Amino acid sequence: MTTALGVWIAPSQRAVWIPAGTEHAHRAHGPTDVRTLLFPAELAGPSPDQTPVIVAVSPLLRHLVLALVESPPADRQERQRLEQVTVDQLRRLPDAPLHLPEPRDDRLRAIGELLRQAPV
């Protein structure tokens, strides 16, 4: 996942929290299952400084995500409760940083862009 601040890498068993309003792009390499959840803005996530965060995914968090994505509750209150527990879990999980800051030097930025366009 890429923002103006840099690149965050989320291998298997990791999740990316992207704060609301953060312009970003994401790309998957190879066979990948990606699940995306959008939370109401009032549910503050694990990032107090409003930057993206990579977290390790616990078995409980994995099942919460699957419940919200693959068999979402029809009842609005049940969904809100599941979302709240999911965000609570995201806040409790250890940070698993895999962040590459965006280079400041124009030459390094050019190399980074070439690598993003044609990763090896």
JSON list of N, CA, C and O in Angstrom, two decimals, residues 5-53:
[
{"chain": "A", "resi": 5, "resn": "LEU", "atom": "N", "xyz": [3.52, 9.30, 2.09]},
{"chain": "A", "resi": 5, "resn": "LEU", "atom": "CA", "xyz": [4.53, 9.10, 3.15]},
{"chain": "A", "resi": 5, "resn": "LEU", "atom": "C", "xyz": [5.45, 7.92, 2.91]},
{"chain": "A", "resi": 5, "resn": "LEU", "atom": "O", "xyz": [6.48, 7.79, 3.54]},
{"chain": "A", "resi": 6, "resn": "GLY", "atom": "N", "xyz": [5.04, 7.00, 2.02]},
{"chain": "A", "resi": 6, "resn": "GLY", "atom": "CA", "xyz": [5.88, 5.83, 1.79]},
{"chain": "A", "resi": 6, "resn": "GLY", "atom": "C", "xyz": [5.07, 4.62, 1.41]},
{"chain": "A", "resi": 6, "resn": "GLY", "atom": "O", "xyz": [3.91, 4.71, 1.01]},
{"chain": "A", "resi": 7, "resn": "VAL", "atom": "N", "xyz": [5.70, 3.46, 1.59]},
{"chain": "A", "resi": 7, "resn": "VAL", "atom": "CA", "xyz": [5.12, 2.18, 1.20]},
{"chain": "A", "resi": 7, "resn": "VAL", "atom": "C", "xyz": [5.01, 1.29, 2.43]},
{"chain": "A", "resi": 7, "resn": "VAL", "atom": "O", "xyz": [5.95, 1.21, 3.22]},
{"chain": "A", "resi": 8, "resn": "TRP", "atom": "N", "xyz": [3.87, 0.63, 2.59]},
{"chain": "A", "resi": 8, "resn": "TRP", "atom": "CA", "xyz": [3.66, -0.33, 3.66]},
{"chain": "A", "resi": 8, "resn": "TRP", "atom": "C", "xyz": [3.45, -1.69, 3.02]},
{"chain": "A", "resi": 8, "resn": "TRP", "atom": "O", "xyz": [2.67, -1.84, 2.08]},
{"chain": "A", "resi": 9, "resn": "ILE", "atom": "N", "xyz": [4.15, -2.69, 3.54]},
{"chain": "A", "resi": 9, "resn": "ILE", "atom": "CA", "xyz": [4.09, -4.04, 2.97]},
{"chain": "A", "resi": 9, "resn": "ILE", "atom": "C", "xyz": [3.34, -4.93, 3.96]},
{"chain": "A", "resi": 9, "resn": "ILE", "atom": "O", "xyz": [3.66, -4.96, 5.15]},
{"chain": "A", "resi": 10, "resn": "ALA", "atom": "N", "xyz": [2.35, -5.64, 3.44]},
{"chain": "A", "resi": 10, "resn": "ALA", "atom": "CA", "xyz": [1.52, -6.50, 4.29]},
{"chain": "A", "resi": 10, "resn": "ALA", "atom": "C", "xyz": [1.56, -7.93, 3.77]},
{"chain": "A", "resi": 10, "resn": "ALA", "atom": "O", "xyz": [0.71, -8.33, 2.98]},
{"chain": "A", "resi": 11, "resn": "PRO", "atom": "N", "xyz": [2.54, -8.70, 4.21]},
{"chain": "A", "resi": 11, "resn": "PRO", "atom": "CA", "xyz": [2.57, -10.11, 3.81]},
{"chain": "A", "resi": 11, "resn": "PRO", "atom": "C", "xyz": [1.45, -10.89, 4.50]},
{"chain": "A", "resi": 11, "resn": "PRO", "atom": "O", "xyz": [0.68, -10.33, 5.28]},
{"chain": "A", "resi": 12, "resn": "SER", "atom": "N", "xyz": [1.41, -12.16, 4.25]},
{"chain": "A", "resi": 12, "resn": "SER", "atom": "CA", "xyz": [0.40, -13.03, 4.85]},
{"chain": "A", "resi": 12, "resn": "SER", "atom": "C", "xyz": [0.33, -12.83, 6.36]},
{"chain": "A", "resi": 12, "resn": "SER", "atom": "O", "xyz": [1.36, -12.61, 7.02]},
{"chain": "A", "resi": 13, "resn": "GLN", "atom": "N", "xyz": [-0.87, -12.89, 6.88]},
{"chain": "A", "resi": 13, "resn": "GLN", "atom": "CA", "xyz": [-1.13, -12.75, 8.31]},
{"chain": "A", "resi": 13, "resn": "GLN", "atom": "C", "xyz": [-0.84, -11.36, 8.85]},
{"chain": "A", "resi": 13, "resn": "GLN", "atom": "O", "xyz": [-0.56, -11.18, 10.04]},
{"chain": "A", "resi": 14, "resn": "ARG", "atom": "N", "xyz": [-0.91, -10.37, 7.97]},
{"chain": "A", "resi": 14, "resn": "ARG", "atom": "CA", "xyz": [-0.77, -8.97, 8.38]},
{"chain": "A", "resi": 14, "resn": "ARG", "atom": "C", "xyz": [-1.97, -8.21, 7.81]},
{"chain": "A", "resi": 14, "resn": "ARG", "atom": "O", "xyz": [-2.58, -8.61, 6.84]},
{"chain": "A", "resi": 15, "resn": "ALA", "atom": "N", "xyz": [-2.29, -7.09, 8.46]},
{"chain": "A", "resi": 15, "resn": "ALA", "atom": "CA", "xyz": [-3.35, -6.21, 7.97]},
{"chain": "A", "resi": 15, "resn": "ALA", "atom": "C", "xyz": [-2.82, -4.79, 7.95]},
{"chain": "A", "resi": 15, "resn": "ALA", "atom": "O", "xyz": [-1.92, -4.43, 8.71]},
{"chain": "A", "resi": 16, "resn": "VAL", "atom": "N", "xyz": [-3.40, -3.98, 7.09]},
{"chain": "A", "resi": 16, "resn": "VAL", "atom": "CA", "xyz": [-3.05, -2.57, 7.00]},
{"chain": "A", "resi": 16, "resn": "VAL", "atom": "C", "xyz": [-4.25, -1.76, 7.47]},
{"chain": "A", "resi": 16, "resn": "VAL", "atom": "O", "xyz": [-5.35, -1.94, 6.97]},
{"chain": "A", "resi": 17, "resn": "TRP", "atom": "N", "xyz": [-4.03, -0.89, 8.45]},
{"chain": "A", "resi": 17, "resn": "TRP", "atom": "CA", "xyz": [-5.05, 0.07, 8.85]},
{"chain": "A", "resi": 17, "resn": "TRP", "atom": "C", "xyz": [-4.72, 1.36, 8.11]},
{"chain": "A", "resi": 17, "resn": "TRP", "atom": "O", "xyz": [-3.62, 1.90, 8.25]},
{"chain": "A", "resi": 18, "resn": "ILE", "atom": "N", "xyz": [-5.66, 1.84, 7.31]},
{"chain": "A", "resi": 18, "resn": "ILE", "atom": "CA", "xyz": [-5.47, 3.09, 6.58]},
{"chain": "A", "resi": 18, "resn": "ILE", "atom": "C", "xyz": [-6.48, 4.09, 7.14]},
{"chain": "A", "resi": 18, "resn": "ILE", "atom": "O", "xyz": [-7.69, 3.89, 7.00]},
{"chain": "A", "resi": 19, "resn": "PRO", "atom": "N", "xyz": [-6.01, 5.14, 7.80]},
{"chain": "A", "resi": 19, "resn": "PRO", "atom": "CA", "xyz": [-6.94, 6.11, 8.39]},
{"chain": "A", "resi": 19, "resn": "PRO", "atom": "C", "xyz": [-7.86, 6.73, 7.33]},
{"chain": "A", "resi": 19, "resn": "PRO", "atom": "O", "xyz": [-7.45, 6.90, 6.17]},
{"chain": "A", "resi": 20, "resn": "ALA", "atom": "N", "xyz": [-9.06, 7.06, 7.73]},
{"chain": "A", "resi": 20, "resn": "ALA", "atom": "CA", "xyz": [-10.04, 7.67, 6.83]},
{"chain": "A", "resi": 20, "resn": "ALA", "atom": "C", "xyz": [-9.44, 8.92, 6.17]},
{"chain": "A", "resi": 20, "resn": "ALA", "atom": "O", "xyz": [-8.72, 9.69, 6.81]},
{"chain": "A", "resi": 21, "resn": "GLY", "atom": "N", "xyz": [-9.71, 9.07, 4.91]},
{"chain": "A", "resi": 21, "resn": "GLY", "atom": "CA", "xyz": [-9.25, 10.25, 4.17]},
{"chain": "A", "resi": 21, "resn": "GLY", "atom": "C", "xyz": [-7.83, 10.16, 3.64]},
{"chain": "A", "resi": 21, "resn": "GLY", "atom": "O", "xyz": [-7.35, 11.09, 3.01]},
{"chain": "A", "resi": 22, "resn": "THR", "atom": "N", "xyz": [-7.13, 9.06, 3.89]},
{"chain": "A", "resi": 22, "resn": "THR", "atom": "CA", "xyz": [-5.75, 8.90, 3.42]},
{"chain": "A", "resi": 22, "resn": "THR", "atom": "C", "xyz": [-5.75, 8.47, 1.96]},
{"chain": "A", "resi": 22, "resn": "THR", "atom": "O", "xyz": [-6.27, 7.41, 1.63]},
{"chain": "A", "resi": 23, "resn": "GLU", "atom": "N", "xyz": [-5.20, 9.31, 1.10]},
{"chain": "A", "resi": 23, "resn": "GLU", "atom": "CA", "xyz": [-5.06, 8.92, -0.31]},
{"chain": "A", "resi": 23, "resn": "GLU", "atom": "C", "xyz": [-4.05, 7.80, -0.40]},
{"chain": "A", "resi": 23, "resn": "GLU", "atom": "O", "xyz": [-2.96, 7.90, 0.16]},
{"chain": "A", "resi": 24, "resn": "HIS", "atom": "N", "xyz": [-4.42, 6.73, -1.09]},
{"chain": "A", "resi": 24, "resn": "HIS", "atom": "CA", "xyz": [-3.53, 5.58, -1.17]},
{"chain": "A", "resi": 24, "resn": "HIS", "atom": "C", "xyz": [-3.81, 4.76, -2.42]},
{"chain": "A", "resi": 24, "resn": "HIS", "atom": "O", "xyz": [-4.82, 4.94, -3.09]},
{"chain": "A", "resi": 25, "resn": "ALA", "atom": "N", "xyz": [-2.88, 3.89, -2.71]},
{"chain": "A", "resi": 25, "resn": "ALA", "atom": "CA", "xyz": [-3.03, 2.90, -3.79]},
{"chain": "A", "resi": 25, "resn": "ALA", "atom": "C", "xyz": [-2.51, 1.59, -3.24]},
{"chain": "A", "resi": 25, "resn": "ALA", "atom": "O", "xyz": [-1.66, 1.57, -2.36]},
{"chain": "A", "resi": 26, "resn": "HIS", "atom": "N", "xyz": [-3.05, 0.52, -3.76]},
{"chain": "A", "resi": 26, "resn": "HIS", "atom": "CA", "xyz": [-2.53, -0.78, -3.32]},
{"chain": "A", "resi": 26, "resn": "HIS", "atom": "C", "xyz": [-2.36, -1.69, -4.51]},
{"chain": "A", "resi": 26, "resn": "HIS", "atom": "O", "xyz": [-3.02, -1.54, -5.53]},
{"chain": "A", "resi": 27, "resn": "ARG", "atom": "N", "xyz": [-1.44, -2.62, -4.35]},
{"chain": "A", "resi": 27, "resn": "ARG", "atom": "CA", "xyz": [-1.10, -3.56, -5.42]},
{"chain": "A", "resi": 27, "resn": "ARG", "atom": "C", "xyz": [-0.75, -4.89, -4.77]},
{"chain": "A", "resi": 27, "resn": "ARG", "atom": "O", "xyz": [-0.08, -4.93, -3.76]},
{"chain": "A", "resi": 28, "resn": "ALA", "atom": "N", "xyz": [-1.23, -5.95, -5.39]},
{"chain": "A", "resi": 28, "resn": "ALA", "atom": "CA", "xyz": [-0.91, -7.30, -4.91]},
{"chain": "A", "resi": 28, "resn": "ALA", "atom": "C", "xyz": [0.00, -7.97, -5.93]},
{"chain": "A", "resi": 28, "resn": "ALA", "atom": "O", "xyz": [-0.16, -7.77, -7.14]},
{"chain": "A", "resi": 29, "resn": "HIS", "atom": "N", "xyz": [0.93, -8.74, -5.44]},
{"chain": "A", "resi": 29, "resn": "HIS", "atom": "CA", "xyz": [1.86, -9.46, -6.31]},
{"chain": "A", "resi": 29, "resn": "HIS", "atom": "C", "xyz": [1.63, -10.96, -6.13]},
{"chain": "A", "resi": 29, "resn": "HIS", "atom": "O", "xyz": [1.68, -11.48, -5.04]},
{"chain": "A", "resi": 30, "resn": "GLY", "atom": "N", "xyz": [1.36, -11.62, -7.24]},
{"chain": "A", "resi": 30, "resn": "GLY", "atom": "CA", "xyz": [1.12, -13.07, -7.19]},
{"chain": "A", "resi": 30, "resn": "GLY", "atom": "C", "xyz": [-0.29, -13.37, -6.71]},
{"chain": "A", "resi": 30, "resn": "GLY", "atom": "O", "xyz": [-1.09, -12.47, -6.45]},
{"chain": "A", "resi": 31, "resn": "PRO", "atom": "N", "xyz": [-0.61, -14.65, -6.60]},
{"chain": "A", "resi": 31, "resn": "PRO", "atom": "CA", "xyz": [-1.94, -15.04, -6.14]},
{"chain": "A", "resi": 31, "resn": "PRO", "atom": "C", "xyz": [-2.19, -14.52, -4.72]},
{"chain": "A", "resi": 31, "resn": "PRO", "atom": "O", "xyz": [-1.42, -14.82, -3.81]},
{"chain": "A", "resi": 32, "resn": "THR", "atom": "N", "xyz": [-3.22, -13.74, -4.56]},
{"chain": "A", "resi": 32, "resn": "THR", "atom": "CA", "xyz": [-3.48, -13.08, -3.28]},
{"chain": "A", "resi": 32, "resn": "THR", "atom": "C", "xyz": [-4.97, -13.01, -3.01]},
{"chain": "A", "resi": 32, "resn": "THR", "atom": "O", "xyz": [-5.74, -12.72, -3.91]},
{"chain": "A", "resi": 33, "resn": "ASP", "atom": "N", "xyz": [-5.35, -13.26, -1.78]},
{"chain": "A", "resi": 33, "resn": "ASP", "atom": "CA", "xyz": [-6.71, -13.00, -1.32]},
{"chain": "A", "resi": 33, "resn": "ASP", "atom": "C", "xyz": [-6.67, -11.73, -0.48]},
{"chain": "A", "resi": 33, "resn": "ASP", "atom": "O", "xyz": [-5.97, -11.68, 0.53]},
{"chain": "A", "resi": 34, "resn": "VAL", "atom": "N", "xyz": [-7.40, -10.72, -0.93]},
{"chain": "A", "resi": 34, "resn": "VAL", "atom": "CA", "xyz": [-7.44, -9.44, -0.21]},
{"chain": "A", "resi": 34, "resn": "VAL", "atom": "C", "xyz": [-8.86, -9.20, 0.25]},
{"chain": "A", "resi": 34, "resn": "VAL", "atom": "O", "xyz": [-9.81, -9.38, -0.53]},
{"chain": "A", "resi": 35, "resn": "ARG", "atom": "N", "xyz": [-9.00, -8.80, 1.47]},
{"chain": "A", "resi": 35, "resn": "ARG", "atom": "CA", "xyz": [-10.31, -8.43, 2.00]},
{"chain": "A", "resi": 35, "resn": "ARG", "atom": "C", "xyz": [-10.23, -7.00, 2.51]},
{"chain": "A", "resi": 35, "resn": "ARG", "atom": "O", "xyz": [-9.29, -6.64, 3.22]},
{"chain": "A", "resi": 36, "resn": "THR", "atom": "N", "xyz": [-11.22, -6.21, 2.13]},
{"chain": "A", "resi": 36, "resn": "THR", "atom": "CA", "xyz": [-11.22, -4.80, 2.48]},
{"chain": "A", "resi": 36, "resn": "THR", "atom": "C", "xyz": [-12.45, -4.49, 3.33]},
{"chain": "A", "resi": 36, "resn": "THR", "atom": "O", "xyz": [-13.56, -4.88, 2.99]},
{"chain": "A", "resi": 37, "resn": "LEU", "atom": "N", "xyz": [-12.22, -3.79, 4.41]},
{"chain": "A", "resi": 37, "resn": "LEU", "atom": "CA", "xyz": [-13.31, -3.34, 5.28]},
{"chain": "A", "resi": 37, "resn": "LEU", "atom": "C", "xyz": [-13.27, -1.83, 5.37]},
{"chain": "A", "resi": 37, "resn": "LEU", "atom": "O", "xyz": [-12.19, -1.23, 5.46]},
{"chain": "A", "resi": 38, "resn": "LEU", "atom": "N", "xyz": [-14.43, -1.21, 5.34]},
{"chain": "A", "resi": 38, "resn": "LEU", "atom": "CA", "xyz": [-14.55, 0.23, 5.56]},
{"chain": "A", "resi": 38, "resn": "LEU", "atom": "C", "xyz": [-15.29, 0.42, 6.87]},
{"chain": "A", "resi": 38, "resn": "LEU", "atom": "O", "xyz": [-16.38, -0.14, 7.06]},
{"chain": "A", "resi": 39, "resn": "PHE", "atom": "N", "xyz": [-14.70, 1.18, 7.77]},
{"chain": "A", "resi": 39, "resn": "PHE", "atom": "CA", "xyz": [-15.31, 1.42, 9.07]},
{"chain": "A", "resi": 39, "resn": "PHE", "atom": "C", "xyz": [-15.84, 2.84, 9.15]},
{"chain": "A", "resi": 39, "resn": "PHE", "atom": "O", "xyz": [-15.28, 3.75, 8.54]},
{"chain": "A", "resi": 40, "resn": "PRO", "atom": "N", "xyz": [-16.88, 3.05, 9.93]},
{"chain": "A", "resi": 40, "resn": "PRO", "atom": "CA", "xyz": [-17.37, 4.43, 10.15]},
{"chain": "A", "resi": 40, "resn": "PRO", "atom": "C", "xyz": [-16.24, 5.28, 10.73]},
{"chain": "A", "resi": 40, "resn": "PRO", "atom": "O", "xyz": [-15.43, 4.80, 11.53]},
{"chain": "A", "resi": 41, "resn": "ALA", "atom": "N", "xyz": [-16.19, 6.54, 10.33]},
{"chain": "A", "resi": 41, "resn": "ALA", "atom": "CA", "xyz": [-15.11, 7.43, 10.75]},
{"chain": "A", "resi": 41, "resn": "ALA", "atom": "C", "xyz": [-15.01, 7.57, 12.27]},
{"chain": "A", "resi": 41, "resn": "ALA", "atom": "O", "xyz": [-13.93, 7.80, 12.81]},
{"chain": "A", "resi": 42, "resn": "GLU", "atom": "N", "xyz": [-16.14, 7.40, 12.97]},
{"chain": "A", "resi": 42, "resn": "GLU", "atom": "CA", "xyz": [-16.10, 7.58, 14.43]},
{"chain": "A", "resi": 42, "resn": "GLU", "atom": "C", "xyz": [-15.38, 6.43, 15.15]},
{"chain": "A", "resi": 42, "resn": "GLU", "atom": "O", "xyz": [-15.07, 6.53, 16.33]},
{"chain": "A", "resi": 43, "resn": "LEU", "atom": "N", "xyz": [-15.09, 5.33, 14.46]},
{"chain": "A", "resi": 43, "resn": "LEU", "atom": "CA", "xyz": [-14.33, 4.23, 15.07]},
{"chain": "A", "resi": 43, "resn": "LEU", "atom": "C", "xyz": [-12.84, 4.49, 14.85]},
{"chain": "A", "resi": 43, "resn": "LEU", "atom": "O", "xyz": [-12.28, 4.14, 13.83]},
{"chain": "A", "resi": 44, "resn": "ALA", "atom": "N", "xyz": [-12.21, 5.13, 15.82]},
{"chain": "A", "resi": 44, "resn": "ALA", "atom": "CA", "xyz": [-10.79, 5.44, 15.70]},
{"chain": "A", "resi": 44, "resn": "ALA", "atom": "C", "xyz": [-9.98, 4.17, 15.79]},
{"chain": "A", "resi": 44, "resn": "ALA", "atom": "O", "xyz": [-10.17, 3.36, 16.69]},
{"chain": "A", "resi": 45, "resn": "GLY", "atom": "N", "xyz": [-9.07, 3.99, 14.86]},
{"chain": "A", "resi": 45, "resn": "GLY", "atom": "CA", "xyz": [-8.27, 2.78, 14.80]},
{"chain": "A", "resi": 45, "resn": "GLY", "atom": "C", "xyz": [-7.01, 2.83, 15.61]},
{"chain": "A", "resi": 45, "resn": "GLY", "atom": "O", "xyz": [-6.86, 3.64, 16.53]},
{"chain": "A", "resi": 46, "resn": "PRO", "atom": "N", "xyz": [-6.04, 1.99, 15.25]},
{"chain": "A", "resi": 46, "resn": "PRO", "atom": "CA", "xyz": [-4.83, 1.83, 16.05]},
{"chain": "A", "resi": 46, "resn": "PRO", "atom": "C", "xyz": [-3.78, 2.90, 15.84]},
{"chain": "A", "resi": 46, "resn": "PRO", "atom": "O", "xyz": [-2.73, 2.85, 16.44]},
{"chain": "A", "resi": 47, "resn": "SER", "atom": "N", "xyz": [-4.05, 3.89, 15.00]},
{"chain": "A", "resi": 47, "resn": "SER", "atom": "CA", "xyz": [-3.03, 4.87, 14.67]},
{"chain": "A", "resi": 47, "resn": "SER", "atom": "C", "xyz": [-3.37, 6.25, 15.25]},
{"chain": "A", "resi": 47, "resn": "SER", "atom": "O", "xyz": [-4.10, 7.02, 14.65]},
{"chain": "A", "resi": 48, "resn": "PRO", "atom": "N", "xyz": [-2.82, 6.58, 16.44]},
{"chain": "A", "resi": 48, "resn": "PRO", "atom": "CA", "xyz": [-3.15, 7.87, 17.04]},
{"chain": "A", "resi": 48, "resn": "PRO", "atom": "C", "xyz": [-2.67, 9.06, 16.21]},
{"chain": "A", "resi": 48, "resn": "PRO", "atom": "O", "xyz": [-3.27, 10.12, 16.25]},
{"chain": "A", "resi": 49, "resn": "ASP", "atom": "N", "xyz": [-1.61, 8.89, 15.42]},
{"chain": "A", "resi": 49, "resn": "ASP", "atom": "CA", "xyz": [-1.10, 10.00, 14.62]},
{"chain": "A", "resi": 49, "resn": "ASP", "atom": "C", "xyz": [-1.67, 9.99, 13.19]},
{"chain": "A", "resi": 49, "resn": "ASP", "atom": "O", "xyz": [-1.19, 10.71, 12.33]},
{"chain": "A", "resi": 50, "resn": "GLN", "atom": "N", "xyz": [-2.69, 9.16, 12.96]},
{"chain": "A", "resi": 50, "resn": "GLN", "atom": "CA", "xyz": [-3.38, 9.11, 11.67]},
{"chain": "A", "resi": 50, "resn": "GLN", "atom": "C", "xyz": [-2.46, 8.75, 10.49]},
{"chain": "A", "resi": 50, "resn": "GLN", "atom": "O", "xyz": [-2.58, 9.28, 9.40]},
{"chain": "A", "resi": 51, "resn": "THR", "atom": "N", "xyz": [-1.53, 7.84, 10.73]},
{"chain": "A", "resi": 51, "resn": "THR", "atom": "CA", "xyz": [-0.72, 7.29, 9.65]},
{"chain": "A", "resi": 51, "resn": "THR", "atom": "C", "xyz": [-1.08, 5.81, 9.52]},
{"chain": "A", "resi": 51, "resn": "THR", "atom": "O", "xyz": [-1.56, 5.20, 10.47]},
{"chain": "A", "resi": 52, "resn": "PRO", "atom": "N", "xyz": [-0.86, 5.22, 8.35]},
{"chain": "A", "resi": 52, "resn": "PRO", "atom": "CA", "xyz": [-1.14, 3.79, 8.20]},
{"chain": "A", "resi": 52, "resn": "PRO", "atom": "C", "xyz": [-0.31, 2.96, 9.17]},
{"chain": "A", "resi": 52, "resn": "PRO", "atom": "O", "xyz": [0.77, 3.35, 9.59]},
{"chain": "A", "resi": 53, "resn": "VAL", "atom": "N", "xyz": [-0.86, 1.80, 9.52]},
{"chain": "A", "resi": 53, "resn": "VAL", "atom": "CA", "xyz": [-0.21, 0.89, 10.45]},
{"chain": "A", "resi": 53, "resn": "VAL", "atom": "C", "xyz": [-0.35, -0.53, 9.92]},
{"chain": "A", "resi": 53, "resn": "VAL", "atom": "O", "xyz": [-1.41, -0.89, 9.42]}
]
